[in-house]
CSV table of C-alpha atoms in Angstrom, one decimal:
chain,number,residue,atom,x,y,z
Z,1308,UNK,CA,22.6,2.4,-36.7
Z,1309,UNK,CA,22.3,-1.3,-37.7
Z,1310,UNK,CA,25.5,-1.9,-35.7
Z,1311,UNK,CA,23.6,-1.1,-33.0
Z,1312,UNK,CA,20.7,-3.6,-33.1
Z,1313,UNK,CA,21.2,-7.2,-31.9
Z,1314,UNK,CA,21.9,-9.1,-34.2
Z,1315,UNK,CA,23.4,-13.5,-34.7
Z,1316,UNK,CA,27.3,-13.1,-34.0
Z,1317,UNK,CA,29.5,-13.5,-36.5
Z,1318,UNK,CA,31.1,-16.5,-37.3
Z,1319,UNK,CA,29.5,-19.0,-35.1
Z,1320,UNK,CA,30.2,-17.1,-31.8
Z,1321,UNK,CA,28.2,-17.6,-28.2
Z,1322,UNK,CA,25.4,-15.4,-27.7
Z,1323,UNK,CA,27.1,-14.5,-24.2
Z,1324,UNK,CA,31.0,-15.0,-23.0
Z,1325,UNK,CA,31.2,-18.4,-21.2
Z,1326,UNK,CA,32.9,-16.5,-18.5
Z,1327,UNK,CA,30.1,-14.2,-17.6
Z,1328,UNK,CA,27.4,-16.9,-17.8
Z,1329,UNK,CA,28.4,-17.9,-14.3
Z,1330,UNK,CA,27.4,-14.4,-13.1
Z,1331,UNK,CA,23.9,-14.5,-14.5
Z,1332,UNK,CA,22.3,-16.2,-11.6
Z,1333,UNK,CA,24.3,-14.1,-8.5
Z,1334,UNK,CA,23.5,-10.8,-10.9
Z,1335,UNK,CA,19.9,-12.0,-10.9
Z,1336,UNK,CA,19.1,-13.0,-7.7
Z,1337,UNK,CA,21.3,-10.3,-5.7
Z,1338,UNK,CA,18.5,-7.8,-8.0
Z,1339,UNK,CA,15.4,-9.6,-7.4
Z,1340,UNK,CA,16.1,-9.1,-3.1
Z,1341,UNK,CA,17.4,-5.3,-4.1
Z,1342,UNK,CA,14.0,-4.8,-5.4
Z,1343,UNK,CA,12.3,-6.7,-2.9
Z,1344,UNK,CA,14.3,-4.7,0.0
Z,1345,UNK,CA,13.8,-1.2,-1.8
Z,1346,UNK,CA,10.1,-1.9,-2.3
Z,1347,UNK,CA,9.1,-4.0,0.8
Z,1348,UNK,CA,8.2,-1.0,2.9
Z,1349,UNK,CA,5.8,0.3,0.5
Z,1350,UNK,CA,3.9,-3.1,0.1
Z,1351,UNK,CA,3.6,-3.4,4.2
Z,1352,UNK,CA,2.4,-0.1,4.4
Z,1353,UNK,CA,-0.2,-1.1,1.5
Z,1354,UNK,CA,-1.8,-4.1,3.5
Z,1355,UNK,CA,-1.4,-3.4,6.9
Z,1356,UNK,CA,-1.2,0.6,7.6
Z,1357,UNK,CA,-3.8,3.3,7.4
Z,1358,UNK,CA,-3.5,6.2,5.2
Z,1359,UNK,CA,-2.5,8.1,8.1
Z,1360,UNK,CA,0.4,5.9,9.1
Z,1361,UNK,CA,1.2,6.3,5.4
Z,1362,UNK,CA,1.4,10.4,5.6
Z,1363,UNK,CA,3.3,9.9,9.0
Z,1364,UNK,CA,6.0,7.2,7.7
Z,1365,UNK,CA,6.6,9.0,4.5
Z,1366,UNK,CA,7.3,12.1,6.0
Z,1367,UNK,CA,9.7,10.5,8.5
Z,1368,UNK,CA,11.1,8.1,6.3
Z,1369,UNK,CA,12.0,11.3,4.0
Z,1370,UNK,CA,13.5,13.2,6.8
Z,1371,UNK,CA,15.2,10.9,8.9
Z,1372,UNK,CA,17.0,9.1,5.6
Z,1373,UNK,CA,18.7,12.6,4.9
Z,1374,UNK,CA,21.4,11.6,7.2
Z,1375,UNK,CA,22.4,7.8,5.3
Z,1376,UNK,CA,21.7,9.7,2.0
Z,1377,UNK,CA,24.2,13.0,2.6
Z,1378,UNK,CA,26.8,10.9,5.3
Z,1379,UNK,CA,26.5,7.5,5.4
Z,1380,UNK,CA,26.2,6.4,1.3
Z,1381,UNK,CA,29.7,8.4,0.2
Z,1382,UNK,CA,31.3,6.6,3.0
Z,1383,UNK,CA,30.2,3.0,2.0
Z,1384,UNK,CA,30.4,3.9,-1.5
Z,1385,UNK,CA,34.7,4.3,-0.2
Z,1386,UNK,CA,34.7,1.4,2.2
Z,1387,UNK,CA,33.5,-0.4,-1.1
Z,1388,UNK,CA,36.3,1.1,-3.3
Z,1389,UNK,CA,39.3,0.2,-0.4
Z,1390,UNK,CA,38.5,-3.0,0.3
Z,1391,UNK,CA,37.8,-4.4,-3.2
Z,1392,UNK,CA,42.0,-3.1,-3.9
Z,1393,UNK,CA,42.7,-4.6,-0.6
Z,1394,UNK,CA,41.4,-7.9,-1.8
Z,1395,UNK,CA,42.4,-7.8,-5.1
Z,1396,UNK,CA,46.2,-6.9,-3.8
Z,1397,UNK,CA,46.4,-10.0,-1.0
Z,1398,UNK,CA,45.7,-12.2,-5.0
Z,1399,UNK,CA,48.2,-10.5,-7.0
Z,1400,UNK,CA,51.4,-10.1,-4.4
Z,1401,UNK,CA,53.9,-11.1,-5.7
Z,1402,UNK,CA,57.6,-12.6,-4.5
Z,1403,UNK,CA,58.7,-15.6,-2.3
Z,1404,UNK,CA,56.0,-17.5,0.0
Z,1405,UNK,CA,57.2,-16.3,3.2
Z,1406,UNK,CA,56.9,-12.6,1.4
Z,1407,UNK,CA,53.5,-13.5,0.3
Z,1408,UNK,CA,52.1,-14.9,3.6
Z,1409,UNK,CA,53.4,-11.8,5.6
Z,1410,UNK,CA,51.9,-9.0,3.0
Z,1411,UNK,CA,49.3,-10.6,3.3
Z,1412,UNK,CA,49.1,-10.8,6.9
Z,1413,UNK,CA,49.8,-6.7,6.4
Z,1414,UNK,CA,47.4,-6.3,4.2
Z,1415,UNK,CA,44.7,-8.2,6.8
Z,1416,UNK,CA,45.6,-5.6,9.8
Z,1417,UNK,CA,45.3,-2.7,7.4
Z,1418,UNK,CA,41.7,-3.2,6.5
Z,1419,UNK,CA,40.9,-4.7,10.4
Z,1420,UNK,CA,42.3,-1.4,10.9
Z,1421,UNK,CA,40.8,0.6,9.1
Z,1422,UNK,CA,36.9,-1.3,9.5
Z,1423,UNK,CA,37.2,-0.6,13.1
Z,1424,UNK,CA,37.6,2.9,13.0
Z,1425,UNK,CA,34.9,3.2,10.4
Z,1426,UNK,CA,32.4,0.9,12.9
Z,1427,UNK,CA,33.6,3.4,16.0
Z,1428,UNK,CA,32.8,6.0,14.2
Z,1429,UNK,CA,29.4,5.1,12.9
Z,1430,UNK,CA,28.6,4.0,17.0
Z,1431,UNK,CA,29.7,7.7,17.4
Z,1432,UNK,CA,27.0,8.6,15.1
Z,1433,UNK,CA,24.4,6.8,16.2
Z,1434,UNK,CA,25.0,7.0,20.2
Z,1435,UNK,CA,24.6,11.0,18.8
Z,1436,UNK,CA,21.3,10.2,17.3
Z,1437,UNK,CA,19.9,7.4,19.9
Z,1438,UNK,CA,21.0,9.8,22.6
Z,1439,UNK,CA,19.9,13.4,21.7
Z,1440,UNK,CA,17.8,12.9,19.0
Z,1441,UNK,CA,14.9,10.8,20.6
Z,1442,UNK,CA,15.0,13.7,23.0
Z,1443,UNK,CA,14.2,16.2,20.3
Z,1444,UNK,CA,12.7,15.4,17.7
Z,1445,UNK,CA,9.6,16.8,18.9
Z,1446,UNK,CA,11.3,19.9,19.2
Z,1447,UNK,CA,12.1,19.5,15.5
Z,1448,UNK,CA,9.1,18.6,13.9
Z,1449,UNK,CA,7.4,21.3,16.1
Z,1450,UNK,CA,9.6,24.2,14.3
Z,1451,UNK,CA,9.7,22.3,10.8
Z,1452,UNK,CA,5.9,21.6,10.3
Z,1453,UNK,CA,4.3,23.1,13.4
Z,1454,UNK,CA,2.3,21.6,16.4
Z,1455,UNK,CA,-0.2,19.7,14.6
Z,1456,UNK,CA,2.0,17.3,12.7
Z,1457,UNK,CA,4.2,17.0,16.2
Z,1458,UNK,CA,1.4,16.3,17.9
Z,1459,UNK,CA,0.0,14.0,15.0
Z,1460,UNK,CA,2.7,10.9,15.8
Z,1461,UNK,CA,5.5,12.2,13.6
Z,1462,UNK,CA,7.2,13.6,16.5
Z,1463,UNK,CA,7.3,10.3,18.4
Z,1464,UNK,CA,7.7,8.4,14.7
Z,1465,UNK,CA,11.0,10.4,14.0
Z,1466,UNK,CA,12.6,9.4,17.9
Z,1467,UNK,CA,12.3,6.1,16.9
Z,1468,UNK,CA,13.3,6.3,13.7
Z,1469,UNK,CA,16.7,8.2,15.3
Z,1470,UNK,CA,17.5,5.0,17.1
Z,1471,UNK,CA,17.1,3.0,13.6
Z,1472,UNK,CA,20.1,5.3,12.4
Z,1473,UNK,CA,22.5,3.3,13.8
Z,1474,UNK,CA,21.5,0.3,12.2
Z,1475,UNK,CA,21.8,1.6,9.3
Z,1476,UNK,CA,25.5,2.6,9.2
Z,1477,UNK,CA,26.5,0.1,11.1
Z,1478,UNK,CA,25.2,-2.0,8.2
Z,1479,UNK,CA,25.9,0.3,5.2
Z,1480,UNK,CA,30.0,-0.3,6.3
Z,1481,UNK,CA,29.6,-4.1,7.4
Z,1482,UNK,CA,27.7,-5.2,4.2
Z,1483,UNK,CA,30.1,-2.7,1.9
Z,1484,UNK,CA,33.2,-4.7,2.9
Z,1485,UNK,CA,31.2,-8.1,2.5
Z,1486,UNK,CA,30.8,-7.5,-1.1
Z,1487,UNK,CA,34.3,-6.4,-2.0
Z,1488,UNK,CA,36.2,-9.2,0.2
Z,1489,UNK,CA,33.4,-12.1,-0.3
Z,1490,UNK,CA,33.8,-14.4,-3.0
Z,1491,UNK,CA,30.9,-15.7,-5.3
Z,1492,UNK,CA,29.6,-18.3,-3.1
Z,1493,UNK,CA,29.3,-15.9,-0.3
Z,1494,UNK,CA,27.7,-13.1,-1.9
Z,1495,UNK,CA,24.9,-15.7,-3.3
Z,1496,UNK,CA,24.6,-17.0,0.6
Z,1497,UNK,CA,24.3,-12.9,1.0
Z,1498,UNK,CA,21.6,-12.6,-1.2
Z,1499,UNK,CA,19.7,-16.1,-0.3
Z,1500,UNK,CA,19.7,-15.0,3.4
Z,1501,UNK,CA,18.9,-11.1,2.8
Z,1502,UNK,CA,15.7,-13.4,1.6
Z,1503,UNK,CA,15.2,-14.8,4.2
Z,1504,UNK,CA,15.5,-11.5,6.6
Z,1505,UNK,CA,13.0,-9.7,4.7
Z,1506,UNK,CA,10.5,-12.3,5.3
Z,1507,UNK,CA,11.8,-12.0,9.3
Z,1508,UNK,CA,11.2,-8.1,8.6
Z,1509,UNK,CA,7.9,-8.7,7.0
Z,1510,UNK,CA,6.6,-11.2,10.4
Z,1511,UNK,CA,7.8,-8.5,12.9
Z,1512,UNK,CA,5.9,-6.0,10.9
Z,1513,UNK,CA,3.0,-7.8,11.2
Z,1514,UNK,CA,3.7,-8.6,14.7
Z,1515,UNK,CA,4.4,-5.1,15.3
Z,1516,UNK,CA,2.1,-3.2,13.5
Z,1517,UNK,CA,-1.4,-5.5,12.9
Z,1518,UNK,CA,-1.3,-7.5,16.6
Z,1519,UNK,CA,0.5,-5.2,19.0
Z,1520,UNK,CA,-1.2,-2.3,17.2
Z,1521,UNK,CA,1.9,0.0,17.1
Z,1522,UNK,CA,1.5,1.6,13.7
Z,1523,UNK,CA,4.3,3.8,12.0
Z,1524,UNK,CA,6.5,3.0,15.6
Z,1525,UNK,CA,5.8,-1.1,14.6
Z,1526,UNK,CA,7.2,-0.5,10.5
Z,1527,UNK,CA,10.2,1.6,12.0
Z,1528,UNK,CA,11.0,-1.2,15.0
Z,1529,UNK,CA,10.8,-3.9,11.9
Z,1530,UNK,CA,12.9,-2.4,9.9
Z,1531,UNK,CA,15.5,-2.8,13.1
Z,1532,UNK,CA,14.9,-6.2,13.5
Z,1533,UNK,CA,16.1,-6.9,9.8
Z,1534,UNK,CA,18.7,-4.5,10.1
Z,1535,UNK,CA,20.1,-6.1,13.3
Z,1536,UNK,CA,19.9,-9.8,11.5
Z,1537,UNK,CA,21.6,-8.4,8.2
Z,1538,UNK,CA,24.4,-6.7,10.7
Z,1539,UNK,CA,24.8,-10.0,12.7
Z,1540,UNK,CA,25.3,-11.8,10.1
Z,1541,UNK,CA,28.1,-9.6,8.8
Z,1542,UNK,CA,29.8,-9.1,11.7
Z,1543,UNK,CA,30.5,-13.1,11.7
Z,1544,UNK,CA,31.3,-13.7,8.4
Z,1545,UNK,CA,33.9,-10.4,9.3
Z,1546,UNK,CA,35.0,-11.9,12.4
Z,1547,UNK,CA,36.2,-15.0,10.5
Z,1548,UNK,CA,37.7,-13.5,7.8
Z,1549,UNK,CA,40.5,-11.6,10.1
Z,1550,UNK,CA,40.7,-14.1,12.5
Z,1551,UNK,CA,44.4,-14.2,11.2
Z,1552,UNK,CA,45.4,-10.7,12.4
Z,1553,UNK,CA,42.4,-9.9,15.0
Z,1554,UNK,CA,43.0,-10.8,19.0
Z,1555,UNK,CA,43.1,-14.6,20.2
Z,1556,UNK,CA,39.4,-14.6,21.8
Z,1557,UNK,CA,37.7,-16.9,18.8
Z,1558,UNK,CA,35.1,-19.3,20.0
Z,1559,UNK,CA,33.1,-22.1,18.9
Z,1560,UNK,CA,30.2,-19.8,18.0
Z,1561,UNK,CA,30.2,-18.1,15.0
Z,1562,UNK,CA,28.0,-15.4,16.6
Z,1563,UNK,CA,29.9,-14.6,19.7
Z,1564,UNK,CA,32.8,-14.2,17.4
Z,1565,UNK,CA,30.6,-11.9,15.4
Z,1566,UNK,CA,29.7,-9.6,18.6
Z,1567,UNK,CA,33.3,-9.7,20.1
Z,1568,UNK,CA,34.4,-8.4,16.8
Z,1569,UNK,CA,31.7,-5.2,17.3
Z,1570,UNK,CA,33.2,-4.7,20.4
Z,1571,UNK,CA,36.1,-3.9,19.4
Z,1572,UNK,CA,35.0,-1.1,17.6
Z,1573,UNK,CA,32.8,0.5,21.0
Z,1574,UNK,CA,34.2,3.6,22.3
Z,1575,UNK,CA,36.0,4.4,25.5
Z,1576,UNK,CA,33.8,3.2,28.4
Z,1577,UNK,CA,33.7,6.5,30.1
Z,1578,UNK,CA,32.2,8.0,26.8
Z,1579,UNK,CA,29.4,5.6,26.6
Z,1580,UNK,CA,29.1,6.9,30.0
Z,1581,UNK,CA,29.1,9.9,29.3
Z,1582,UNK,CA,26.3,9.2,26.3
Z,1583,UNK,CA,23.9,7.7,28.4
Z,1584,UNK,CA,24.2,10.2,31.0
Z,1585,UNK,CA,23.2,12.6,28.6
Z,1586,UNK,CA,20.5,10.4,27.2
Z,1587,UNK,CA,19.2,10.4,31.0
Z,1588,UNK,CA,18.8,13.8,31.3
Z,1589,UNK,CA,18.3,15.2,27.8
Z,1590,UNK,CA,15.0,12.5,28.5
Z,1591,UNK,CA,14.4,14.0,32.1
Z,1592,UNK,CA,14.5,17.4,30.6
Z,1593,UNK,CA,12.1,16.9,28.0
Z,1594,UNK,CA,9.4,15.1,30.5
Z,1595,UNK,CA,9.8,17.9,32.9
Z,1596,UNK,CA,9.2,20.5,30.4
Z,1597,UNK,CA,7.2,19.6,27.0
Z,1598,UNK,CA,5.1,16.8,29.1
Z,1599,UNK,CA,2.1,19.6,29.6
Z,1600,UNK,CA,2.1,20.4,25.5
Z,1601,UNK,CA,0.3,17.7,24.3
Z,1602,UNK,CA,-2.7,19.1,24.6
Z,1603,UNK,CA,-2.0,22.8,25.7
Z,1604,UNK,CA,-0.2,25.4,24.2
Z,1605,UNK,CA,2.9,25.7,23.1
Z,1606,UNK,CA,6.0,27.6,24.9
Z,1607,UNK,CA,8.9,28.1,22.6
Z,1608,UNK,CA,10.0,29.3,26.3
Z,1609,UNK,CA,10.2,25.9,27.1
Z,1610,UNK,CA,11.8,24.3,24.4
Z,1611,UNK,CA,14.6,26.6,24.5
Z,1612,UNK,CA,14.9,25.9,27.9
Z,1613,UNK,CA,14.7,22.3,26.7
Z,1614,UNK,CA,17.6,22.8,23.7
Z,1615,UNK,CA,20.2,24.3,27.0
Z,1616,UNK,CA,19.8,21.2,28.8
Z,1617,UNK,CA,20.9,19.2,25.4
Z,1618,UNK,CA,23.7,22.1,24.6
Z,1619,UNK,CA,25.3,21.8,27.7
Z,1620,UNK,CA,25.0,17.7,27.3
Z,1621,UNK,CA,26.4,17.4,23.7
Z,1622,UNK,CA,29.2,19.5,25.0
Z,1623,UNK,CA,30.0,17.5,28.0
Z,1624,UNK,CA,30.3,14.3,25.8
Z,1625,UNK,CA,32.7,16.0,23.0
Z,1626,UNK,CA,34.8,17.1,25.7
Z,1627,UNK,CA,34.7,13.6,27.3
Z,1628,UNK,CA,35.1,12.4,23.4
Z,1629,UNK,CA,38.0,14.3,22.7
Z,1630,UNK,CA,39.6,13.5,26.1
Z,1631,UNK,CA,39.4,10.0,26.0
Z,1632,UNK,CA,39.2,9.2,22.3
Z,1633,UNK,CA,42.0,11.5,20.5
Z,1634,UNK,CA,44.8,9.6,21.5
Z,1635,UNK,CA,43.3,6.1,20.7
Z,1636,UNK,CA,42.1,7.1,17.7
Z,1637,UNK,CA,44.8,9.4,16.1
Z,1638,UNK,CA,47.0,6.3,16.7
Z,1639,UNK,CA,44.9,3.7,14.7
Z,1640,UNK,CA,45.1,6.2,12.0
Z,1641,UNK,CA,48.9,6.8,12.8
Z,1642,UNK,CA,49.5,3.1,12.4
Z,1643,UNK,CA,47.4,2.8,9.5
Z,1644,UNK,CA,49.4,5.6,7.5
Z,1645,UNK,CA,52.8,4.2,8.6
Z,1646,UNK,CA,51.4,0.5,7.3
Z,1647,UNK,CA,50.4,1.9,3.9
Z,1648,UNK,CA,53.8,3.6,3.6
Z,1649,UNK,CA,55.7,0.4,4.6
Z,1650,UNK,CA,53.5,-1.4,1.7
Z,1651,UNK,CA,54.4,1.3,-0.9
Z,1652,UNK,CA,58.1,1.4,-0.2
């Protein structure tokens, strides 16, 4: 048991390994904006929100984060665990320069690869979410916890919060590959700027939710605002680490080079197409048919009526998916296998 207590080392050792010293302050700091980014929603809520904004965010906050929780986190938590070996191999390769420099160069348009279909397929997600869920969430909160909570705010709190879905796999997979490729330096820039976009997130809130007098809508809108400055700012530190293998369209600016690199990772145009045309109507169909429920009665009737019109949507954009994304996609991952074999032989 005494083995276990702290306790002066043994023959005049350190207290801590010189090596790890170094760490102390990165460790510390990248904790102190964890906690601040966990916890910042609960202290805005504190000073600026009403206790029914409260009930209203909690019970969309718990709700709509089912989907990062169950889909989004194991895939980071892998994006994490490929690209910290891809970085660790382009250090240890071993051989004559000229080998080096082109393993390297393989190594770079593997994980360009493999980011881009990760990013395409989170857009996927959240053109899914931005385009049929705003259009029913109503409808969802209605069967879940009944008319009075849909007609409460939660209803129109949990569309918005569908197009703040996005955001966050978008930046789940960007930031997950900045900390395994990014070196010390730039994970303390990380942390020092995540800083400085929670005090962006904390203005827009007040902005938002105290001045423009949006409530629960204002929180959810700010937490896309710091979202979409955390995202930017990966996508350019991204853009210039694969400059090496990614097309010949760099600029001057940093941030063009950061949104030419999201671009690339967009789906067929005739799918976004195909998205918003469903968003269009989906949107139509709801205003046509709920628009007389806010106050009347309900007409389940109606709804269903209301979840055909999305059926028949949904399955006009997976067709239009399939069509135009199978072959595109099934030969990134084609090309991705035959890299990783190449690299093994």
């Amino acid at each position: 048991m005494a083995q276990l207590l702290p306790r002066r080392p043994r023959g005049g050792a350190d207290w801590c390994h010189p090596e790890l010293v170094p760490l102390l302050v990165p460790l510390s700091v990248q904790s102190a904006v964890k906690y601040l980014l966990a916890e910042g929603d609960k202290w805005l809520l504190t000073g600026f929100a009403s206790l029914q904004h409260m009930g209203v965010y909690g019970l969309v906050s718990n709700l709509g984060s089912l989907v990062p929780r169950i889909v989004f986190l194991p895939i980071e938590e892998a994006t994490k665990t490929i690209f910290s070996k891809l970085a660790l191999a382009q250090k240890q390769k071993s051989g004559g320069e000229r080998d080096r420099n082109k393993d390297k160069e393989n190594s770079l348009a593997d994980g360009l690869t493999l980011l881009l279909v990760l990013l395409k397929l989170m857009n996927l997600v959240g053109l899914v979410f931005i385009c049929f869920g705003t259009s029913y969430a109503y409808t969802l909160v209605l069967l879940l916890y009944g008319a009075d909570k849909a007609r409460q705010g939660v209803g129109a709190a949990l569309a918005v919060y569908c197009a703040y879905i996005p955001f966050l796999g978008v930046n789940g997979v960007c930031e997950a590959v900045v900390h395994a490729i990014g070196d010390d330096h730039e994970l303390m820039r990380l942390n020092k700027l995540l800083g400085v976009f929670f005090a962006i997130y904390a203005v827009s809130a007040l902005v938002f939710m105290q001045v423009l007098d949006w409530g629960t809508l204002g929180l959810i809108l700010a937490n896309c605002v710091n979202m979409g400055c955390r995202i930017l700012y990966c996508l350019t530190f991204l853009a210039s680490y694969f400059r090496r293998v990614a097309p010949k369209t760099q600029t001057s600016n940093r941030f063009v080079n950061g949104l030419a690199f999201w671009r690339q990772s967009l789906p067929e145009r005739l799918v976004v197409i195909a998205f918003l045309a469903s968003l269009a109507l989906t949107a139509i169909s709801q205003r046509v048919l709920l628009s007389s429920e806010t106050e009347g009665q309900i007409s389940y009737l109606r709804h269903a009526l209301h979840i055909a019109v999305g059926a028949i949507c949904f399955g006009g954009t997976v067709l239009t998916l399939y069509i135009k994304e199978r072959h595109l996609l099934g030969a990134q991952l084609a090309a991705l296998r035959g890299q990783s074999k190449s690299h093994e032989d």
